[in-house]
Amino acid sequence: MRVLGVDPGLTRCGLGVVDAQAARRITLVDVGVARSHPEDAVPRRLAAIADVLERMLDEHEPEAVALERVFAQHNVSTVMGTAQISGVVMLAAERRGLPVHLYTPSEVKAAVTGSGTAGKQQVGAMVTRLLGLAEMPKPADAADALAIAIAHAWRGGAAPAASKASTDAQRRWAEAERAARRRG
């Protein structure tokens, strides 16, 4: 399964593509950051991000798009920009017939590190390790996009969570999901 992970942002939008194989093995396909200039008008900024996003969608033809869910912050302008880019991503995916899956930051952290409260450094280090990279993707938006793609690939069932092929973090993620379903 090929997944495009998106860490939405109006100034920097992380984009990461991974392939997930059996036994939850993942391979890096591409990673990057779409950028817009803060001094440009919002429509121009949205178009700049959309252009890079659409090129990546067309080039890599993912089977799904995983997007970080917008959450409330004290900075309204940051939330607005993130929400606007999320809309651009959803529209581009819908026009290609791709499913879009939303994940909270805590869900992504738990999937990749085993802890929903992990810091950016820990998430980046795990992404680097899981993908067998020589160095951590930079900036953090790129590593976050890969983490979102990995979270979806694993949550989508690339291997049974209880199998010997899954990691301790993956087993804890599956256990947390089962507990959440039991709670209702």
Short mmCIF file of C-alpha atoms in Angstrom, two decimals, residues 16-144:
data_model
loop_
_atom_site.label_atom_id
_atom_site.label_comp_id
_atom_site.label_asym_id
_atom_site.label_seq_id
_atom_site.Cartn_x
_atom_site.Cartn_y
_atom_site.Cartn_z
CA GLY A 16 5.88 12.11 2.77
CA VAL A 17 5.21 9.00 0.69
CA VAL A 18 5.85 5.50 1.97
CA ASP A 19 5.20 2.00 0.70
CA ALA A 20 3.95 -0.51 3.26
CA GLN A 21 4.58 -4.19 2.70
CA ALA A 22 3.67 -7.31 4.64
CA ALA A 23 4.89 -7.58 8.25
CA ARG A 24 4.63 -3.81 8.58
CA ARG A 25 7.79 -3.15 6.63
CA ILE A 26 7.86 0.36 5.27
CA THR A 27 9.98 1.98 2.60
CA LEU A 28 10.57 5.64 1.88
CA VAL A 29 9.38 6.69 -1.57
CA ASP A 30 9.69 10.48 -1.33
CA VAL A 31 9.64 13.27 1.22
CA GLY A 32 9.56 17.03 0.95
CA VAL A 33 8.08 20.27 2.10
CA ALA A 34 5.83 22.52 0.05
CA ARG A 35 6.42 26.17 0.98
CA SER A 36 4.64 29.47 0.55
CA HIS A 37 5.77 33.00 1.30
CA PRO A 38 4.10 34.53 4.36
CA GLU A 39 3.92 37.94 2.68
CA ASP A 40 1.91 36.61 -0.29
CA ALA A 41 -1.89 36.76 -0.36
CA VAL A 42 -3.61 33.65 1.01
CA PRO A 43 -5.00 32.49 -2.37
CA ARG A 44 -1.49 32.58 -3.86
CA ARG A 45 -0.12 30.69 -0.84
CA LEU A 46 -2.80 28.01 -1.17
CA ALA A 47 -2.02 27.64 -4.87
CA ALA A 48 1.73 27.30 -4.19
CA ILE A 49 1.14 24.46 -1.73
CA ALA A 50 -1.50 22.86 -4.01
CA ASP A 51 0.90 22.84 -6.99
CA VAL A 52 3.53 20.84 -5.08
CA LEU A 53 0.91 18.54 -3.55
CA GLU A 54 -0.67 17.78 -6.92
CA ARG A 55 2.72 17.04 -8.51
CA MET A 56 3.46 14.58 -5.71
CA LEU A 57 0.04 12.93 -6.05
CA ASP A 58 0.44 12.60 -9.82
CA GLU A 59 4.03 11.36 -9.64
CA HIS A 60 3.63 8.77 -6.87
CA GLU A 61 -0.04 7.73 -7.26
CA PRO A 62 -0.72 6.85 -3.61
CA GLU A 63 -3.62 4.60 -2.67
CA ALA A 64 -4.54 6.71 0.35
CA VAL A 65 -3.88 10.11 1.89
CA ALA A 66 -3.26 10.44 5.62
CA LEU A 67 -3.67 13.92 7.04
CA GLU A 68 -3.04 15.35 10.47
CA ARG A 69 -6.34 16.44 11.99
CA VAL A 70 -6.62 20.16 12.71
CA PHE A 71 -6.78 20.78 16.43
CA ALA A 72 -7.54 23.90 18.43
CA GLN A 73 -4.67 26.19 19.30
CA HIS A 74 -4.47 29.61 20.87
CA ASN A 75 -3.11 31.09 17.63
CA VAL A 76 -6.19 31.49 15.41
CA SER A 77 -4.21 32.46 12.31
CA THR A 78 -2.16 29.24 12.54
CA VAL A 79 -5.32 27.14 12.89
CA MET A 80 -6.90 28.93 9.92
CA GLY A 81 -3.90 28.30 7.68
CA THR A 82 -3.72 24.66 8.72
CA ALA A 83 -7.45 24.21 8.09
CA GLN A 84 -7.22 25.90 4.69
CA ILE A 85 -4.38 23.61 3.59
CA SER A 86 -6.27 20.60 4.95
CA GLY A 87 -9.15 21.56 2.66
CA VAL A 88 -6.80 21.82 -0.32
CA VAL A 89 -5.43 18.34 0.45
CA MET A 90 -8.90 16.82 0.86
CA LEU A 91 -10.09 18.36 -2.40
CA ALA A 92 -7.06 17.14 -4.36
CA ALA A 93 -7.51 13.62 -2.95
CA GLU A 94 -11.26 13.60 -3.62
CA ARG A 95 -10.73 14.64 -7.24
CA ARG A 96 -8.44 11.61 -7.66
CA GLY A 97 -10.84 9.25 -5.89
CA LEU A 98 -8.42 8.72 -3.00
CA PRO A 99 -9.61 8.05 0.54
CA VAL A 100 -8.50 10.59 3.16
CA HIS A 101 -7.83 9.47 6.72
CA LEU A 102 -7.41 11.95 9.58
CA TYR A 103 -5.16 11.36 12.60
CA THR A 104 -4.58 13.44 15.70
CA PRO A 105 -1.00 14.27 16.65
CA SER A 106 -1.33 11.92 19.65
CA GLU A 107 -2.47 9.03 17.43
CA VAL A 108 0.51 9.53 15.14
CA LYS A 109 2.97 9.74 18.03
CA ALA A 110 1.54 6.60 19.62
CA ALA A 111 1.70 4.68 16.34
CA VAL A 112 5.32 5.56 15.65
CA THR A 113 6.84 5.69 19.15
CA GLY A 114 4.39 3.86 21.39
CA SER A 115 3.67 7.05 23.35
CA GLY A 116 1.04 9.64 22.46
CA THR A 117 3.07 12.28 24.31
CA ALA A 118 6.37 11.77 22.48
CA GLY A 119 8.25 14.90 21.44
CA LYS A 120 9.19 15.93 17.91
CA GLN A 121 12.77 14.71 18.39
CA GLN A 122 11.57 11.26 19.46
CA VAL A 123 9.11 11.02 16.54
CA GLY A 124 11.81 12.11 14.08
CA ALA A 125 14.30 9.62 15.52
CA MET A 126 11.79 6.76 15.20
CA VAL A 127 10.88 7.73 11.62
CA THR A 128 14.60 7.74 10.79
CA ARG A 129 15.07 4.33 12.38
CA LEU A 130 11.92 2.74 10.93
CA LEU A 131 12.78 3.85 7.40
CA GLY A 132 16.48 3.00 7.75
CA LEU A 133 17.58 6.55 6.92
CA ALA A 134 21.09 7.85 7.52
CA GLU A 135 19.75 11.07 9.02
CA MET A 136 16.51 12.56 10.28
CA PRO A 137 14.37 14.23 7.60
CA LYS A 138 14.48 18.02 7.89
CA PRO A 139 12.63 20.18 8.61
CA ALA A 140 10.41 18.58 11.26
CA ASP A 141 7.39 18.99 8.93
CA ALA A 142 8.93 16.40 6.59
CA ALA A 143 9.53 13.90 9.41
CA ASP A 144 5.99 14.53 10.71
#
